[in-house]
Tab-separated table of C-alpha atoms in Angstrom:
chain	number	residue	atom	x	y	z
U	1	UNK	CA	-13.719	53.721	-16.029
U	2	UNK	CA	-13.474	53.770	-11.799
U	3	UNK	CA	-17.265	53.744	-11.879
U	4	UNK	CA	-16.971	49.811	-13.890
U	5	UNK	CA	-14.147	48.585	-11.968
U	6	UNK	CA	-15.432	49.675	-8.563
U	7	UNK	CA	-19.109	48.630	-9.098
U	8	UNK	CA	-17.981	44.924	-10.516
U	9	UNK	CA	-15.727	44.370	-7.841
U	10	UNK	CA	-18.207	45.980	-5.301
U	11	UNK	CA	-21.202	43.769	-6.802
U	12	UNK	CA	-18.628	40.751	-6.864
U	13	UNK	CA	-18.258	41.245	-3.403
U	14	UNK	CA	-21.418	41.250	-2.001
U	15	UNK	CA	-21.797	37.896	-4.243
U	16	UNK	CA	-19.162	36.731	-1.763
U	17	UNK	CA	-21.315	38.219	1.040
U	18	UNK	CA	-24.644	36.200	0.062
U	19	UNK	CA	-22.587	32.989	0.052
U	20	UNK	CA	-21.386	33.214	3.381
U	21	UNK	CA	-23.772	34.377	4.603
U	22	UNK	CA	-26.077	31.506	3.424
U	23	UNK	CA	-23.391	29.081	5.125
U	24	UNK	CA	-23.591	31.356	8.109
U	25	UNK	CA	-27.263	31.013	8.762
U	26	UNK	CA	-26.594	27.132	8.261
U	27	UNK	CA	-24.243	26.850	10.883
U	28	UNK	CA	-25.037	30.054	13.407
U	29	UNK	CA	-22.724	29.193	16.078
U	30	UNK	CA	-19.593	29.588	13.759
U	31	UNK	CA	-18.309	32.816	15.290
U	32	UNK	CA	-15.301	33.294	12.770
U	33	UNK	CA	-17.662	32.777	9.472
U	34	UNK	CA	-20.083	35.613	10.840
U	35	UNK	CA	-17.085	37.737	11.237
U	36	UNK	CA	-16.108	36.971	8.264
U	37	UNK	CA	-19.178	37.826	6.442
U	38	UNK	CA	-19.669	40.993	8.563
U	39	UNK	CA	-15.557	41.642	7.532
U	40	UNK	CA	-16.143	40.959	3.608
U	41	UNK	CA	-19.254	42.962	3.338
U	42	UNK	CA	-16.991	46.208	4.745
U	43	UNK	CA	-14.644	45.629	2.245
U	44	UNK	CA	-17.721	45.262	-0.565
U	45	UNK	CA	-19.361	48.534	1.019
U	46	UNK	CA	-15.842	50.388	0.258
U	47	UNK	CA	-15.696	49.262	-3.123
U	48	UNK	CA	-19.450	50.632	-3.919
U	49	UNK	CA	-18.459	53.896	-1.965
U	50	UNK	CA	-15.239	54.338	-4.084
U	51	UNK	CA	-17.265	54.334	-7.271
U	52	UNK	CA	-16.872	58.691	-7.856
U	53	UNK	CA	-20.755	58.349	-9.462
U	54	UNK	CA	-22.247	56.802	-6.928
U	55	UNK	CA	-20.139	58.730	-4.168
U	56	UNK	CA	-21.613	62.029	-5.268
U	57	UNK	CA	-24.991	60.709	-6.090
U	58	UNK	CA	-25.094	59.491	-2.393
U	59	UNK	CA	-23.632	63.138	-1.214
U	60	UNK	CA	-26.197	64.779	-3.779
U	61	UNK	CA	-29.112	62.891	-1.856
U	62	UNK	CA	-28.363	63.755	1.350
U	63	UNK	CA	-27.463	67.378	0.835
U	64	UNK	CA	-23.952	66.967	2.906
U	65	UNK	CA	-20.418	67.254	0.692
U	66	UNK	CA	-17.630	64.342	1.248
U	67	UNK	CA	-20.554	62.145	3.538
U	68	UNK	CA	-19.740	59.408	1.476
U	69	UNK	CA	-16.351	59.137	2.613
U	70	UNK	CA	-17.527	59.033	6.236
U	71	UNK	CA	-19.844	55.813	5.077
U	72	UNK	CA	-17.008	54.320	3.292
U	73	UNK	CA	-14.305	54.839	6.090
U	74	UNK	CA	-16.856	53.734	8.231
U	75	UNK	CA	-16.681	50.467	6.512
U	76	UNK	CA	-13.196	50.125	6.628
U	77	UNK	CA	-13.562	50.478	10.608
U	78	UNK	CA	-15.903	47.827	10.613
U	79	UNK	CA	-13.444	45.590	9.086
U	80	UNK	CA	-11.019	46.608	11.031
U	81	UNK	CA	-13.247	45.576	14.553
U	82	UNK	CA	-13.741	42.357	13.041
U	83	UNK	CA	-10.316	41.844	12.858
U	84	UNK	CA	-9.321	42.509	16.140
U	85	UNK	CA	-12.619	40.456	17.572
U	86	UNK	CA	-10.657	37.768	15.360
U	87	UNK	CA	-7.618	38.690	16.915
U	88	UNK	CA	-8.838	38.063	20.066
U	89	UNK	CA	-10.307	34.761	19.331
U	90	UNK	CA	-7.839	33.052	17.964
U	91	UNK	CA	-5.000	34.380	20.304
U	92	UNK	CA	-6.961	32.744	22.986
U	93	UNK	CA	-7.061	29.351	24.802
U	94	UNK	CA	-9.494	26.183	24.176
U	95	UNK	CA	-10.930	26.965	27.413
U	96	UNK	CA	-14.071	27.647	28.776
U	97	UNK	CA	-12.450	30.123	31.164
U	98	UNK	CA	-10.253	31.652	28.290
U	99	UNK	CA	-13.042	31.688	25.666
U	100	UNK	CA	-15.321	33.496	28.481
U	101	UNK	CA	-11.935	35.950	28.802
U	102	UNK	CA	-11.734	36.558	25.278
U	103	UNK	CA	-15.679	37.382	25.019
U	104	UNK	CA	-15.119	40.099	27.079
U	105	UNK	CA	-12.201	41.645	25.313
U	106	UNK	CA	-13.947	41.365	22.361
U	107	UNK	CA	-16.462	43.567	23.907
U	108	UNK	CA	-14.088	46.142	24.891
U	109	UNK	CA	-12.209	46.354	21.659
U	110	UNK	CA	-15.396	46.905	20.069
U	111	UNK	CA	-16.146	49.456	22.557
U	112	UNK	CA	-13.334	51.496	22.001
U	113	UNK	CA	-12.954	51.439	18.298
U	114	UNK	CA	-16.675	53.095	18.266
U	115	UNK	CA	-15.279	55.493	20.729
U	116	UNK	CA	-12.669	56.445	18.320
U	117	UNK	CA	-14.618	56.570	15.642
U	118	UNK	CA	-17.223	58.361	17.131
U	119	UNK	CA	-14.681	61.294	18.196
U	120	UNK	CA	-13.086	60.901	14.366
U	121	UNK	CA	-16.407	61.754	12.671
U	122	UNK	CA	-17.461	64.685	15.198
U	123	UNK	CA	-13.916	65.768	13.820
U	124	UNK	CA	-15.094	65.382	10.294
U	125	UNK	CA	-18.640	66.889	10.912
U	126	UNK	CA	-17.003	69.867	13.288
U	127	UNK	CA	-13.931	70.567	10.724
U	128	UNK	CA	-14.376	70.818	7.659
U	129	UNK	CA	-13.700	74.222	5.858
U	130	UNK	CA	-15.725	73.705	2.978
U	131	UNK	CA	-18.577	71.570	1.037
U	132	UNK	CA	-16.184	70.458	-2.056
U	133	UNK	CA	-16.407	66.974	-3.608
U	134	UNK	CA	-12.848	65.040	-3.385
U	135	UNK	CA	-14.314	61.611	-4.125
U	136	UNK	CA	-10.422	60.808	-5.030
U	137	UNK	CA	-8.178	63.639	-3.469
U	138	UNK	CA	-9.835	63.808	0.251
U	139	UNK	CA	-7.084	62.857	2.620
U	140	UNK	CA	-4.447	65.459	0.540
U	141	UNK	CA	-7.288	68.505	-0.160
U	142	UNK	CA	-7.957	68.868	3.770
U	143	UNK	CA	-3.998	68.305	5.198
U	144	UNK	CA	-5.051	71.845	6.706
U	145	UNK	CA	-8.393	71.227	8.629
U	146	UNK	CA	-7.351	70.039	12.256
U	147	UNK	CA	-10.912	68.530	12.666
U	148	UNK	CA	-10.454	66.169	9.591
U	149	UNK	CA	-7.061	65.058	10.239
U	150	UNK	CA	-8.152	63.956	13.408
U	151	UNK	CA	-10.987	62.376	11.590
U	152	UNK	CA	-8.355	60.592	8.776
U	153	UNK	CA	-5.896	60.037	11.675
U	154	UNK	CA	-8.088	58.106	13.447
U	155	UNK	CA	-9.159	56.030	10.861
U	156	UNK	CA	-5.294	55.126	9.786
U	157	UNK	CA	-4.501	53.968	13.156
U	158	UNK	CA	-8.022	51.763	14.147
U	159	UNK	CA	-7.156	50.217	10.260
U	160	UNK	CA	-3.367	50.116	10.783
U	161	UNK	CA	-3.394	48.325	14.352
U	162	UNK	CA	-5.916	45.590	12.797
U	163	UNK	CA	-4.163	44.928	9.686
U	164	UNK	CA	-0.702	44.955	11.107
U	165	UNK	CA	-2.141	42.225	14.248
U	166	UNK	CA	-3.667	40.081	11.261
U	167	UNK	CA	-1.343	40.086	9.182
U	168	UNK	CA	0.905	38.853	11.872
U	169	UNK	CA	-1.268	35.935	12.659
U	170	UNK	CA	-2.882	34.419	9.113
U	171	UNK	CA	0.370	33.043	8.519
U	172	UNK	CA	1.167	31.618	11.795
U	173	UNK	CA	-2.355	29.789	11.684
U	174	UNK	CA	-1.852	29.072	8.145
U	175	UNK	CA	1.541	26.989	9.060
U	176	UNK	CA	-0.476	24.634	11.329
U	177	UNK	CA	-3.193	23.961	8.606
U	178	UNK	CA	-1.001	22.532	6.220
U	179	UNK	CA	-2.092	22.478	2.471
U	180	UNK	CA	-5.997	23.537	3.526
U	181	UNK	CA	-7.656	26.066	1.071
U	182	UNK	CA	-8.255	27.526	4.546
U	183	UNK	CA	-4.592	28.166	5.015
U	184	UNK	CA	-4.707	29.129	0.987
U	185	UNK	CA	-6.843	31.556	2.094
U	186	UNK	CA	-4.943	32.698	5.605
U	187	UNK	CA	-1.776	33.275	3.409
U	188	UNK	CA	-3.699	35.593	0.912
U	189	UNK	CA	-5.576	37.084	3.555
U	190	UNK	CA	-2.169	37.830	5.272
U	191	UNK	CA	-0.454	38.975	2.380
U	192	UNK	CA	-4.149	41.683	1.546
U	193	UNK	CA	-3.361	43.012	5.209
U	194	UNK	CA	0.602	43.707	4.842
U	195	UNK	CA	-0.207	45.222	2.013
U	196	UNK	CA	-2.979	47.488	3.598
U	197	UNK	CA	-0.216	48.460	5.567
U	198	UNK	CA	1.795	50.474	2.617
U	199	UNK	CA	-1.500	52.128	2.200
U	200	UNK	CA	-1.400	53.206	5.292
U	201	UNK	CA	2.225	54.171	5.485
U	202	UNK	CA	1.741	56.059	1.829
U	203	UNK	CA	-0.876	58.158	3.278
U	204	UNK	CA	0.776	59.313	6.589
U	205	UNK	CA	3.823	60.081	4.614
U	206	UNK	CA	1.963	61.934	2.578
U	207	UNK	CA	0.406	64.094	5.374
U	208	UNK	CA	3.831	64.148	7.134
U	209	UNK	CA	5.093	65.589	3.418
U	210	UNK	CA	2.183	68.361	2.994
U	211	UNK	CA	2.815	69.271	6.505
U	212	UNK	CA	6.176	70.112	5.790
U	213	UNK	CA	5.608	72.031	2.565
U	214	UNK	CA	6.153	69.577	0.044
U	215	UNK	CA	3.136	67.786	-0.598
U	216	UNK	CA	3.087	64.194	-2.490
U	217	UNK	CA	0.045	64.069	-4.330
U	218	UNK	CA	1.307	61.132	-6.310
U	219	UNK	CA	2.035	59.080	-3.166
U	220	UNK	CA	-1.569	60.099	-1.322
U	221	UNK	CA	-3.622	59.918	-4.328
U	222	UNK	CA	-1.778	57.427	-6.737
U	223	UNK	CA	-0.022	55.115	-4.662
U	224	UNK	CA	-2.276	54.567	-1.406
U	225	UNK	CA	-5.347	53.966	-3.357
U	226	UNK	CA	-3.905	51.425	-5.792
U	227	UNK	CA	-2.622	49.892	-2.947
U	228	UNK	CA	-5.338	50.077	-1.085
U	229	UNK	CA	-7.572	48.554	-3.937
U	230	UNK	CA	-4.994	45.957	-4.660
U	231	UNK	CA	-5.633	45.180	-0.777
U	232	UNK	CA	-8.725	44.724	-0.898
U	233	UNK	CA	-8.482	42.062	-3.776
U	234	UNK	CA	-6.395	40.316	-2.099
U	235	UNK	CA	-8.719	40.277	1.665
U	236	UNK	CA	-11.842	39.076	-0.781
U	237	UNK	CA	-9.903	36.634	-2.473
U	238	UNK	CA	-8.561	35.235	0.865
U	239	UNK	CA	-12.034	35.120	2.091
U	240	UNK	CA	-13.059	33.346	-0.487
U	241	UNK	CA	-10.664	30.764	-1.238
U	242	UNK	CA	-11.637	28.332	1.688
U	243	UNK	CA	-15.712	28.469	-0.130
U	244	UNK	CA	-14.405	28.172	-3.791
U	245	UNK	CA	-11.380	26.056	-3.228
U	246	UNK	CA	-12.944	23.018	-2.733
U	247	UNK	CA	-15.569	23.697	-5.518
U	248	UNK	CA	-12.941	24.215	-8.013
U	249	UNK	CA	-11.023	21.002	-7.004
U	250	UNK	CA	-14.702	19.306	-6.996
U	251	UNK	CA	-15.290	20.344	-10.956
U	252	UNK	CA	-11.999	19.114	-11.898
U	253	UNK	CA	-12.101	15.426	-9.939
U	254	UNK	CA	-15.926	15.703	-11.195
U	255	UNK	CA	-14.076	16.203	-14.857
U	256	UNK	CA	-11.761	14.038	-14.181
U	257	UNK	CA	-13.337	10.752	-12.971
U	258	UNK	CA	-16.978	11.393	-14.963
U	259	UNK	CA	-15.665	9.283	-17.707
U	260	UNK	CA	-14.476	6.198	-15.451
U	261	UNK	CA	-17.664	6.517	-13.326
U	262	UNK	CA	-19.770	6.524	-16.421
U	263	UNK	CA	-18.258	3.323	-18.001
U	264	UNK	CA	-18.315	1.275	-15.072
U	265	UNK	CA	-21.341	1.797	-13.184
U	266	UNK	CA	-23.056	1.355	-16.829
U	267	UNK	CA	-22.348	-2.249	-15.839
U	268	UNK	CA	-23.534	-1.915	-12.903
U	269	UNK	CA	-26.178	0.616	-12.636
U	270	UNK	CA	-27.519	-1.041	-9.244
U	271	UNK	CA	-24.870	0.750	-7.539
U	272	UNK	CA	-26.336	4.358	-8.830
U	273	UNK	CA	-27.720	6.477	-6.105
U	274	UNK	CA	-30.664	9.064	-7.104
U	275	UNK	CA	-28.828	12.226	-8.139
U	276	UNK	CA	-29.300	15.747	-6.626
U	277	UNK	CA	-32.271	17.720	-7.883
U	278	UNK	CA	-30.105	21.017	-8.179
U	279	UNK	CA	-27.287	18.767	-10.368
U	280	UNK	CA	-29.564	18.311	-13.284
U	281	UNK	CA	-31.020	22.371	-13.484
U	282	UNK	CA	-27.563	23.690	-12.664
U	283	UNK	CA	-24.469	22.197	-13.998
U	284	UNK	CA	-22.306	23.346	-10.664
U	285	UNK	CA	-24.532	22.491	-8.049
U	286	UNK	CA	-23.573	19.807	-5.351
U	287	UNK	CA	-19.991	19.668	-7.161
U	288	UNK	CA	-18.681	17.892	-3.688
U	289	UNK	CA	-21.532	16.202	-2.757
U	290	UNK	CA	-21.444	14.577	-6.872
U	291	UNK	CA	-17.290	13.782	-6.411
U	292	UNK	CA	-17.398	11.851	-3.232
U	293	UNK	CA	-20.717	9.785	-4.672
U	294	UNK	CA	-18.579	9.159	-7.861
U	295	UNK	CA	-15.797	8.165	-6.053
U	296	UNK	CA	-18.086	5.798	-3.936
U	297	UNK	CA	-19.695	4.144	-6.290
U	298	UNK	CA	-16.902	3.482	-8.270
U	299	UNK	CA	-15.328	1.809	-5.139
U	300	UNK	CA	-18.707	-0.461	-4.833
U	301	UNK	CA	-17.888	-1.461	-8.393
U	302	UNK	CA	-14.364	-2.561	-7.400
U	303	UNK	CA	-15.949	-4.571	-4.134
U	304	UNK	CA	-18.767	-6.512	-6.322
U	305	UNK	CA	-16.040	-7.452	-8.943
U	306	UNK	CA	-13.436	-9.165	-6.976
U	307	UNK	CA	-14.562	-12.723	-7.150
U	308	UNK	CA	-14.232	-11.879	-11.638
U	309	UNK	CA	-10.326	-11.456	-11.383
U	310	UNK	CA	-7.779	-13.526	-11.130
U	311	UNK	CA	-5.945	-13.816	-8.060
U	312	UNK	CA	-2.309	-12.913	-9.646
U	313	UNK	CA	-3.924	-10.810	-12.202
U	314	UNK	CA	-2.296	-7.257	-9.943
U	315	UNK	CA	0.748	-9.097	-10.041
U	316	UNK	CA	0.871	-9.856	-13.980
U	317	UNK	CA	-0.086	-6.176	-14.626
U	318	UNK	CA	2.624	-4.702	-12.114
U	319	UNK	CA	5.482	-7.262	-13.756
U	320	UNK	CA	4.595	-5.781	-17.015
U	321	UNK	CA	4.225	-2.300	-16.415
U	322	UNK	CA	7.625	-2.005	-14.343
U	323	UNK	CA	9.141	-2.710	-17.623
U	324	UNK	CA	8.082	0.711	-19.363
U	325	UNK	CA	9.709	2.228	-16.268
U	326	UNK	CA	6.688	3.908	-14.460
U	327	UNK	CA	6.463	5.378	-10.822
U	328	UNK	CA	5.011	4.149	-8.121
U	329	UNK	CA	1.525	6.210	-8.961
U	330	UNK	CA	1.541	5.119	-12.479
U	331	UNK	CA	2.263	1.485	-11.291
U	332	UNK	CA	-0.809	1.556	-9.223
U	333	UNK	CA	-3.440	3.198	-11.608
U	334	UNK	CA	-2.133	0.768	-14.366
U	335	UNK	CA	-2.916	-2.123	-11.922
U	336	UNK	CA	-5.721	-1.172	-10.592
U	337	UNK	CA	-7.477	-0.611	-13.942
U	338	UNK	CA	-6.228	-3.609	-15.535
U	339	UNK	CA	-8.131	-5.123	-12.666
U	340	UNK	CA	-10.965	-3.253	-12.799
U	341	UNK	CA	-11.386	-3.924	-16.721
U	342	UNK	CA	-10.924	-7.654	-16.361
U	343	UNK	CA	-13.353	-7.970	-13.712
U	344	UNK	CA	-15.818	-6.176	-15.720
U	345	UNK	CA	-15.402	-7.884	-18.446
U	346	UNK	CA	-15.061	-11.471	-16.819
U	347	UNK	CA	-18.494	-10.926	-15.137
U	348	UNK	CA	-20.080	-9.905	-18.596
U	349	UNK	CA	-19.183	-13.162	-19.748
U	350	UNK	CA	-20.308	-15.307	-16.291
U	351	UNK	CA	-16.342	-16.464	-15.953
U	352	UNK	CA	-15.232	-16.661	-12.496
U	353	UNK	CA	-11.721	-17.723	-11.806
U	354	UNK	CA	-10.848	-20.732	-9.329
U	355	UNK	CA	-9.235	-18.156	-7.602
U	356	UNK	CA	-10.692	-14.722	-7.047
U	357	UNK	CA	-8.667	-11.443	-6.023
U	358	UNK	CA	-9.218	-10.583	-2.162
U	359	UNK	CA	-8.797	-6.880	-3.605
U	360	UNK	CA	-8.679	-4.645	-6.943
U	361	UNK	CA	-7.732	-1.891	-5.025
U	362	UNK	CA	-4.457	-1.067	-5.424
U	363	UNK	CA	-3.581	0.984	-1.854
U	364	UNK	CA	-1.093	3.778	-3.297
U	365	UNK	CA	-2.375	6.417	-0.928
U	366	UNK	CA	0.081	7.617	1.323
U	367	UNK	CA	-1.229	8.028	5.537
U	368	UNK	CA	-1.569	10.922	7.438
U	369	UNK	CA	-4.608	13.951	8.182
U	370	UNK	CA	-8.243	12.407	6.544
U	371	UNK	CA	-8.208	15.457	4.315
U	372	UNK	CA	-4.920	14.669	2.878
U	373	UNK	CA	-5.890	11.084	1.969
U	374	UNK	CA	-9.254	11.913	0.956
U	375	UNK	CA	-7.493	14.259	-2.085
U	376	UNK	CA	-5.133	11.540	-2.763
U	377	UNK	CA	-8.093	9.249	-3.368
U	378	UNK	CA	-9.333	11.023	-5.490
U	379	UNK	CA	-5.802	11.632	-7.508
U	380	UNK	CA	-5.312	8.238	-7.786
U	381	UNK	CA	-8.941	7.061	-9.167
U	382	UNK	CA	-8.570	10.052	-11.739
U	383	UNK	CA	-5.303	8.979	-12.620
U	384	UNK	CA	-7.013	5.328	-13.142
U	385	UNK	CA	-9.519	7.355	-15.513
U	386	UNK	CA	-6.771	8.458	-17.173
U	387	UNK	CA	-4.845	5.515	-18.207
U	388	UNK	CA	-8.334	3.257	-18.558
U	389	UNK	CA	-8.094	2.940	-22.368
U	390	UNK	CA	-4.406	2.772	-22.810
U	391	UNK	CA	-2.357	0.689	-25.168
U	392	UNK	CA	-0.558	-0.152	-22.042
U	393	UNK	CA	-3.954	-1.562	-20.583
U	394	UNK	CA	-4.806	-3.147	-23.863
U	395	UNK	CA	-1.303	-5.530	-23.980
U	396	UNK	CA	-2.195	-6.689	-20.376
U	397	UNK	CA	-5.532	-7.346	-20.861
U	398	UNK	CA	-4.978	-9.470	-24.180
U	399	UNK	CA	-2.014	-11.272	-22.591
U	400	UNK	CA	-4.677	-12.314	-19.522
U	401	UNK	CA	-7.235	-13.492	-21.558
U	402	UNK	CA	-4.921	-15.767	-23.367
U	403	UNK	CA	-3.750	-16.837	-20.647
U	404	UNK	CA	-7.577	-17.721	-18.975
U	405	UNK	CA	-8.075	-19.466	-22.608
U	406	UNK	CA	-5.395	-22.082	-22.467
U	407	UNK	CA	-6.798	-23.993	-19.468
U	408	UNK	CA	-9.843	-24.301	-21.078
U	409	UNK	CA	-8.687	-26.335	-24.624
């Protein structure tokens, strides 16, 4: 059962890994998204290494008892350094003086976490008493060998230090990124560290409690592990959640707006671009690249239709639709595809009005960061999908075409 769950979440992880890490080599001069691909493959290394199979199949190989647990604390540590390189990045200045400062640090940190470690594995190698597996009951089998609780000491307070400075910080950064997937994923990554921290906590309380003659095994080797894999989760998922955010929100708008984008450039296929060659072999490929071109096309529709509508034709649809008591949203979907369906089907028939509409856009999105209007865009065009074909729609429509007719008897 731990081999599955570890393995899946492991392999899952290293997924993560390869998709960074592809962004990465895009963009090499991103410091923080080569951290965080060197960060996230740690955490994937430490879910392979707590599989108990392929623990003692690695121990088995290389003829040394418990080594595993010096690869996958090892991991953990190198986590851990990327955190506190992170640390030291963001905690600095914009500049060049301050960056330079920071490098430096950086250096330093790194220097003296190998240090540590370096000492906490010659403890390991020097101290222990015996060659025993304890793929899940190390830290609470050895409370007795000085050599490995320097070793596990060690480890605790490189991985404690890191997490506890992190933690502080994700949400602090996440605060000044407003609703970002990137402060989604601060908050989550925040909340993976804090709760790295009762790991930690269980397991020195736990030594603290075999020390003193009344050992815990439930709180070393039930508690701190679950919390510690529970942790993890939580660090992947906030890694993760600034890459698959967006892609997620890109299927549904894709979802969303497909319908409206097929109807109307149907009429006007001249505003069609030539679609990715990934789109057609894989059904998630491009997702944001396929949204905004949806979105943009649909909006060249709009532009080439204008001189089709009537010039009070928004102001017909908005009389009638405040009187089924929509909101402001609602109000400007309705209009806006009332509008977009007369023009459409004016210009099917040749008709153009004495006097056109300047605009069929109705502008219902609010101001502020590009981001923020960018998603409200979008929100408002799918909510124009959505009432496209409504009775609503329908009554409006027939009452402006009757209305176009008289004139002409």
């Amino acid at each position: 059962m731990f081999d599955v769950v570890y393995l899946c979440f492991g392999a899952a992880a290293w997924a993560l890994v390869a998709y960074k890490s592809v962004a990465w080599f895009r963009d090499r001069s991103n410091t923080d998204l080569g951290l965080a691909c060197v960060m996230t493959g740690g955490v994937a290394t430490v879910f392979l290494f707590s599989a108990p199979s392929l623990y003692r199949g690695f121990d088995r190989l290389l003829g040394v008892a418990n080594l595993a647990m010096v690869f996958l604390y090892s991991s953990v540590v190198v986590f851990a350094a990327g955190a506190l390189v992170l640390l030291l990045r963001w905690t600095t200045g914009d500049a060049e003086a301050a960056r330079a400062r920071a490098r430096v640090r950086a250096r330093v940190a790194v220097g003296v976490v190998a240090a540590l470690w370096a000492v906490a594995v010659t403890g390991f190698a020097a101290g222990r008493p015996d060659a025993v597996e304890h793929p899940r009951d190390f830290s609470t089998a050895y409370t007795g060998a000085p050599g490995v609780m320097l070793f596990l000491v060690l480890y605790l307070a490189i991985l404690g230090s890191s997490l506890a400075g992190l933690g502080t910080l994700c949400p602090r950064y996440a605060a000044r990124l407003g609703g970002s997937w990137l402060a989604r994923g601060l908050r989550v990554l925040g909340a993976g560290c804090w709760l790295g921290l009762v790991y930690c906590a269980c397991k020195v309380i736990g030594f603290v409690l075999s020390w003193c003659g009344h050992p815990a095994l439930w709180l070393s080797n039930g508690v701190a592990p679950l919390s510690a894999s529970v942790a993890a989760i939580l660090v992947l998922a906030g890694f993760s959640l600034p890459a698959a955010g967006p892609r997620v929100a890109a299927w549904r708008r894709l979802r969303r707006l497909s319908p409206l984008w097929r109807t109307v450039t149907a009429q006007s296929p001249e505003v069609t671009m030539d679609g990715s060659r990934w789109s057609g072999r894989w059904p998630f490929a491009d997702l944001e690249w396929r949204a905004n071109r949806q979105m943009a096309e649909i909006r060249d529709v709009q532009r080439g239709i204008r001189r089709h509508v009537e010039s009070d034709a928004v102001d017909i649809v908005l009389e009638r639709a405040r009187a089924v008591a929509l909101d402001d949203r609602q109000l400007a979907a309705v209009a806006e595809a009332a509008a977009l369906r007369r023009g459409l089907e004016n210009r099917a028939v040749g008709h153009v009005p004495a006097h056109g509409a300047d605009s069929v856009v109705v502008d219902a999105v609010p101001t502020g960061r590009e981001g923020a209007r960018l998603a409200a865009e979008y929100e408002h065009l799918a909510l124009v999908a959505d009432v496209y074909r409504s009775p609503l729609i329908e009554t409006v429509l027939t009452e402006l075409r009757e209305r176009s007719a008289r004139p002409r008897t």
